[in-house]
Structures are given as structure tokens and as C-alpha cells.
Tab-separated table of C-alpha atoms in Angstrom:
chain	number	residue	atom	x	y	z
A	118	UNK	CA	3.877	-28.384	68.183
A	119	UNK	CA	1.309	-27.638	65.033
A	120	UNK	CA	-2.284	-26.470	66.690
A	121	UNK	CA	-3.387	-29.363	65.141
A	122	UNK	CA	-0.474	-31.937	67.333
A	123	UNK	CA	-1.712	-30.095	70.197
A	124	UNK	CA	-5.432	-30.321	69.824
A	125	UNK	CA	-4.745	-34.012	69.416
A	126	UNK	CA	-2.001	-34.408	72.267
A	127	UNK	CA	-4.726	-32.634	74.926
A	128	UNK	CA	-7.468	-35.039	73.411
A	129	UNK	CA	-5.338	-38.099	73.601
A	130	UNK	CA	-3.890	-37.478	76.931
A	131	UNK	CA	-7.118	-36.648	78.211
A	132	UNK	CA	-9.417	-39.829	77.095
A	133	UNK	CA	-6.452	-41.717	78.029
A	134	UNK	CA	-6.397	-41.043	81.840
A	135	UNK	CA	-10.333	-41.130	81.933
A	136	UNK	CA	-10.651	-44.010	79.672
A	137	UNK	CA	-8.061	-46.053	80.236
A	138	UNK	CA	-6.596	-45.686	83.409
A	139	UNK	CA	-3.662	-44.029	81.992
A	140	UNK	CA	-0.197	-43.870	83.949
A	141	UNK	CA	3.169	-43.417	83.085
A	142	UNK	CA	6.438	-45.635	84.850
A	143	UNK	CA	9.732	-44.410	84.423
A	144	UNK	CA	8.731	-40.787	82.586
A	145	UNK	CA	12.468	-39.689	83.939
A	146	UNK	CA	13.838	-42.240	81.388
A	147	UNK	CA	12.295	-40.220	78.192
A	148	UNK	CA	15.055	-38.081	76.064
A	149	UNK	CA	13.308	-34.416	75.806
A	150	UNK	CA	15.755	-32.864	74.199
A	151	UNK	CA	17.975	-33.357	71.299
A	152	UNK	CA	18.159	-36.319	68.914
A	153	UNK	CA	16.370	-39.888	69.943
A	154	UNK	CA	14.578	-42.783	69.014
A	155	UNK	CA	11.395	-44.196	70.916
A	156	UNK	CA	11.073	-47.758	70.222
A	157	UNK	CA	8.071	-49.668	71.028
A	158	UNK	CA	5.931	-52.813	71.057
A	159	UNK	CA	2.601	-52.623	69.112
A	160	UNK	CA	-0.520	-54.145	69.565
A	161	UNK	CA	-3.330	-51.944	68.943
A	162	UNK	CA	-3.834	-48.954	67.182
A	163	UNK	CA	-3.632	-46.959	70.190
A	164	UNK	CA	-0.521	-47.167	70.905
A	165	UNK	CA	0.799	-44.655	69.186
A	166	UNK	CA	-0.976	-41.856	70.866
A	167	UNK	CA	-0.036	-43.553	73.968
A	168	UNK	CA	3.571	-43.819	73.645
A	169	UNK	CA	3.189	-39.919	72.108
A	170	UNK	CA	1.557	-38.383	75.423
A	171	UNK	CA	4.213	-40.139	77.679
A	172	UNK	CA	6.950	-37.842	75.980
A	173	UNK	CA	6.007	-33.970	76.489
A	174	UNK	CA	7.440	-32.696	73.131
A	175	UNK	CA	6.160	-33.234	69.386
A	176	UNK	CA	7.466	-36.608	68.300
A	177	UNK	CA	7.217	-38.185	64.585
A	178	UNK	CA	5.418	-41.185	63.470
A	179	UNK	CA	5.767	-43.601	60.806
A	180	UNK	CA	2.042	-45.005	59.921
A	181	UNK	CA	0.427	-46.615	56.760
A	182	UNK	CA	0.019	-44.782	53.757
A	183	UNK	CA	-3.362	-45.563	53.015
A	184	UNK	CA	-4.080	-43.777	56.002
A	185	UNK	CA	-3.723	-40.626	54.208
A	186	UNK	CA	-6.567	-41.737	52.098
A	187	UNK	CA	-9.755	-41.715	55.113
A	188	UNK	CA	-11.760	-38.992	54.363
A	189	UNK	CA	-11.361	-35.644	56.768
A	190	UNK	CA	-8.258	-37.786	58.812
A	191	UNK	CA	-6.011	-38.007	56.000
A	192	UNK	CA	-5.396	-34.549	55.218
A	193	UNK	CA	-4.940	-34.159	59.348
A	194	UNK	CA	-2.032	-36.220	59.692
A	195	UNK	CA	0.502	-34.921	58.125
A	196	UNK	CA	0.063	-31.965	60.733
A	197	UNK	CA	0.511	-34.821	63.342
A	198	UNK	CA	4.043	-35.590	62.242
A	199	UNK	CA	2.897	-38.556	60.319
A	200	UNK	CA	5.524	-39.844	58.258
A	201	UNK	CA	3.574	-42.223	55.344
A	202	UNK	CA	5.005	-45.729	54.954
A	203	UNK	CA	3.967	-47.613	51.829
A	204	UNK	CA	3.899	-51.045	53.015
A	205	UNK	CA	3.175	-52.822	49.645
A	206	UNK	CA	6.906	-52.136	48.826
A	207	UNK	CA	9.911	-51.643	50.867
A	208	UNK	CA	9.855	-48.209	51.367
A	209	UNK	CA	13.047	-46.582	51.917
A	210	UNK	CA	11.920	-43.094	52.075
A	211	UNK	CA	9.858	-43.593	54.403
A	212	UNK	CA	13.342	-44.690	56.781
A	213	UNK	CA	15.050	-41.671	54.864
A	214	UNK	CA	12.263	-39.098	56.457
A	215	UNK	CA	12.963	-40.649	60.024
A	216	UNK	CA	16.441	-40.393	59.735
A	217	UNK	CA	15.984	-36.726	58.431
A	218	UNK	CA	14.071	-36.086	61.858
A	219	UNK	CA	16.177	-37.376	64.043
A	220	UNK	CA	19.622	-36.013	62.579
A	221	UNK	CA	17.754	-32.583	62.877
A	222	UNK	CA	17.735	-32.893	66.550
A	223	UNK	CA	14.012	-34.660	66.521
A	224	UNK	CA	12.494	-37.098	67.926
A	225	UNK	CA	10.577	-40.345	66.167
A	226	UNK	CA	8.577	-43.450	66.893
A	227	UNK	CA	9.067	-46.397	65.908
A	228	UNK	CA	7.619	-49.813	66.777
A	229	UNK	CA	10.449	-52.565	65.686
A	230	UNK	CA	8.240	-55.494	64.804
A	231	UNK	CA	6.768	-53.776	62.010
A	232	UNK	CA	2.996	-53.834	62.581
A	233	UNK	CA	1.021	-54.932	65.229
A	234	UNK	CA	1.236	-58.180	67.025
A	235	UNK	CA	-2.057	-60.777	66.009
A	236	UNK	CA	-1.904	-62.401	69.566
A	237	UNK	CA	-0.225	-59.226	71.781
A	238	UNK	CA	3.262	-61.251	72.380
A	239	UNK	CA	6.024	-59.454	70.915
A	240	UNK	CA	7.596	-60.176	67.393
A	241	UNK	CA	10.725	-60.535	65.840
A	242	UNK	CA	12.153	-57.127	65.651
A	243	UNK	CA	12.301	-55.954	61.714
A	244	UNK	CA	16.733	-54.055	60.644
A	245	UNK	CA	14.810	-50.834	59.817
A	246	UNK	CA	15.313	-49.498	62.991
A	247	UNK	CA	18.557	-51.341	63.282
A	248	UNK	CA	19.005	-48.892	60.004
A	249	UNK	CA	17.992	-45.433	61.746
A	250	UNK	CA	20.201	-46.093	64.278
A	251	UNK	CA	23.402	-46.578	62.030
A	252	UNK	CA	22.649	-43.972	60.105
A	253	UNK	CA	22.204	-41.353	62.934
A	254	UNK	CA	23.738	-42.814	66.405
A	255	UNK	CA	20.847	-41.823	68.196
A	256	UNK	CA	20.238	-43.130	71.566
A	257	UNK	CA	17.008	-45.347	71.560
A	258	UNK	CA	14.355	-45.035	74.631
A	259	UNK	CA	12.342	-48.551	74.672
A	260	UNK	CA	9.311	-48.609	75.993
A	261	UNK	CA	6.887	-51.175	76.744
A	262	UNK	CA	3.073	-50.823	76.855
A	263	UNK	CA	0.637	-52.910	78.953
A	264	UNK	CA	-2.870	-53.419	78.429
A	265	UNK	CA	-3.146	-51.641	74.599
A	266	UNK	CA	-3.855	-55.537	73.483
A	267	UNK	CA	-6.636	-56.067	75.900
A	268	UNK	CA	-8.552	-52.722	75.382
A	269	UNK	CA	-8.175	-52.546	71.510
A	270	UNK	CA	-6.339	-55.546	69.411
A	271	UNK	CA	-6.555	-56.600	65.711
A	272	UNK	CA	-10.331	-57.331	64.756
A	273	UNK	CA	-12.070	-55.426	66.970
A	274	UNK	CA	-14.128	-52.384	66.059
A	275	UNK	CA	-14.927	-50.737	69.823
A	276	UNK	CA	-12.140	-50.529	72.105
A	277	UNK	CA	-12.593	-52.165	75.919
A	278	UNK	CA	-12.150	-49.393	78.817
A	279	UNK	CA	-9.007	-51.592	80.671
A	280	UNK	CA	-6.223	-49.863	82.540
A	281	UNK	CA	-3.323	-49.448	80.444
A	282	UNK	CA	0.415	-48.964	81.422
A	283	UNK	CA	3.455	-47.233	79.287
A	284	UNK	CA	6.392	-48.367	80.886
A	285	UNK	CA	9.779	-46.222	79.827
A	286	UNK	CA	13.322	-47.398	80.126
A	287	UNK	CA	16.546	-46.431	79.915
A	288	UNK	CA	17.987	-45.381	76.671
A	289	UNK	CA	20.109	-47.818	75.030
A	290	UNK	CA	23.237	-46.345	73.346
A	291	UNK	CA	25.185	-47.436	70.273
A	292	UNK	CA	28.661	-45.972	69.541
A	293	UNK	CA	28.642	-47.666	65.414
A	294	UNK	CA	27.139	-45.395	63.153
A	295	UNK	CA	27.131	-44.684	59.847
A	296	UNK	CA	27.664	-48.066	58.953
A	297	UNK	CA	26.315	-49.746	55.803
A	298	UNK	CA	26.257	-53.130	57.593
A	299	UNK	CA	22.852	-54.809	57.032
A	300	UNK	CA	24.243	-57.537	59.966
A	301	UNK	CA	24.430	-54.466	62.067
A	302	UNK	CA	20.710	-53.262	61.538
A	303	UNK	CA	19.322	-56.715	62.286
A	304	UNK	CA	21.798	-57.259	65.716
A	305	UNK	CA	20.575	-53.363	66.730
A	306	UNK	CA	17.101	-54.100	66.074
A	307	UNK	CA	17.342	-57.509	68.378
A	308	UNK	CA	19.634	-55.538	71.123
A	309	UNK	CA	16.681	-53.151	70.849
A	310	UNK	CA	13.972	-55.501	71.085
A	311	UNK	CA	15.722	-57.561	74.034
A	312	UNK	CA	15.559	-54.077	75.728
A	313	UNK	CA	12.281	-53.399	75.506
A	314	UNK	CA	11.039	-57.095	76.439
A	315	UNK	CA	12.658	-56.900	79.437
A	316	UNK	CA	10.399	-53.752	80.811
């Protein structure tokens, strides 16, 4: 981990358990080592350090571009392991960078829907992850999280102190990869999806 991943690991971990009623189900499901995938739902724009503190080594994230672009934040996250998506176009090199990461033994985030869900019921999963997973044959860990909707969901400025849940499955395995299917991506992305809707 950067100084920087760790400073904001501590902080997240931290104001999540005193915040938000923080806790962790399944934790013995999460891939530490080698090569994996973390596939979640999203709802709120704390999920992503939620999901991050529930694994204990430096994952990767994909997040908006324009991100990069907030004043003093911006230049910060690429020491988080932020991995810029420009979603204006279909960025493949964006999918290319997580690929990268997780054929280098790494680990990577990715929520399949896309962005986050308007009404906190889960979406139709999008083939990029569907993609990743052809291209690497990395085993995928879904998780689930509980609650991120309620404290902190699209059009709200102040998050609500709820208690907030990060459930953690078992990892789903694929033995196709390297496939240039695009039916593949979309039936991995579903099998995916069904996997973590039914945590």
C-alpha cells in the first residue's frame, strides 16, 4: 500500500465502524492473495471505500474521470489505485488497466451495473466485467452491500449515520478465458450479477 492508500484505508475503516455501524459477513470468502475480481452492487458513493476496507490488501478502482479534476482530491487518487474511466465514450483502456492489474497478480473492483443504482435495487449487469474475466480467468468474489442506499444515495449532499452491512461470498469461477466472445461477457456479467443478488 502507497502512504497515501493507507492514510485513507485507516480513515475509511475507522469512520465506517463509528459512523456507520460497520461489519463485515463472510470476510473468509475474500481472495487475499493472487489474482481476483471483487464485484459489487452500487448505490452510493461510499461504497467503494466500503467494499475496499472489507479486503485487507490494496485493491484497484475504476472511478470517473472527472474525478481527477476536484481540486486537492484529484491529484490524490491516483495514489489510491484509481483507475480513470471516461464515461462520455466507451473507454476501453480504462478495461485494459484492470485487466493489466489483475493478470499481474492484483486485485480490482468493479461494480457490474455500471454506476450507481437511482432507486438502490440492483441493475442490469453491464459485459465489461463479463470482458475482464475472459481476458484474465480470474475468480470473481461478489459482494453485496446493505444499507450504502439508505445512508448516502443519488441527490443527497450529507450522508445519514444508518448501519451498513458488506456481505462477501464465495468466489465464482470461470474456466473460458481468453475468449473474444462478446455473448460470453454479457452471460459472465449476468452469472456474476445472479451471484451477487443472491447474498
Amino acid at each position: 500500500m502507497t502512504c497515501w492508500y493507507l492514510l485513507g484505508y485507516s480513515l475509511s475503516k475507522a469512520m465506517a465502524k463509528t459512523f456507520f455501524h460497520y461489519r463485515v459477513v463472510g470476510a473468509e470468502n475474500m481472495i487475499e492473495e493472487g489474482p481476483c475480481i471483487i464485484a459489487a452492487n452500487h448505490c452510493s458513493y461510499l461504497d467503494p471505500p466500503l467494499v475496499g476496507v472489507a479486503c485487507q490488501r490494496a485493491i484497484h478502482y475504476l472511478a470517473r474521470k472527472s474525478l481527477l479534476d476536484i481540486p486537492v482530491l484529484g491529484p490524490i487518487l491516483p495514489q489510491l489505485n484509481v483507475i480513470p474511466v471516461d464515461q462520455k465514450n466507451a473507454d476501453r483502456s480504462a478495461l485494459m488497466g484492470a485487466i493489466r492489474v489483475v493478470r499481474n497478480g492484483g486485485v480490482v473492483l468493479i461494480f457490474p451495473e455500471g454506476s450507481r443504482s437511482p432507486d438502490g435495487k440492483l441493475q442490469p449487469a453491464q459485459p465489461g466485467i463479463g470482458m475482464i474475466v475472459a481476458k484474465t480467468g480470474a475468480p470473481v468474489v461478489p459482494v453485496r452491500v446493505s444499507g450504502s442506499f439508505q445512508a448516502f444515495p443519488r441527490g443527497t449532499a450529507i450522508p445519514r449515520f444508518v448501519p451498513v452491512k458488506v456481505t462477501i461470498g464465495a468466489p465464482v469461477l470461470f474456466e473460458e478465458s481468453g475468449t473474444e466472445d462478446r455473448a460470453f461477457y454479457q452471460k459472465a456479467s449476468n452469472r456474476i450479477m445472479d451471484a451477487v443478488a443472491a447474498l
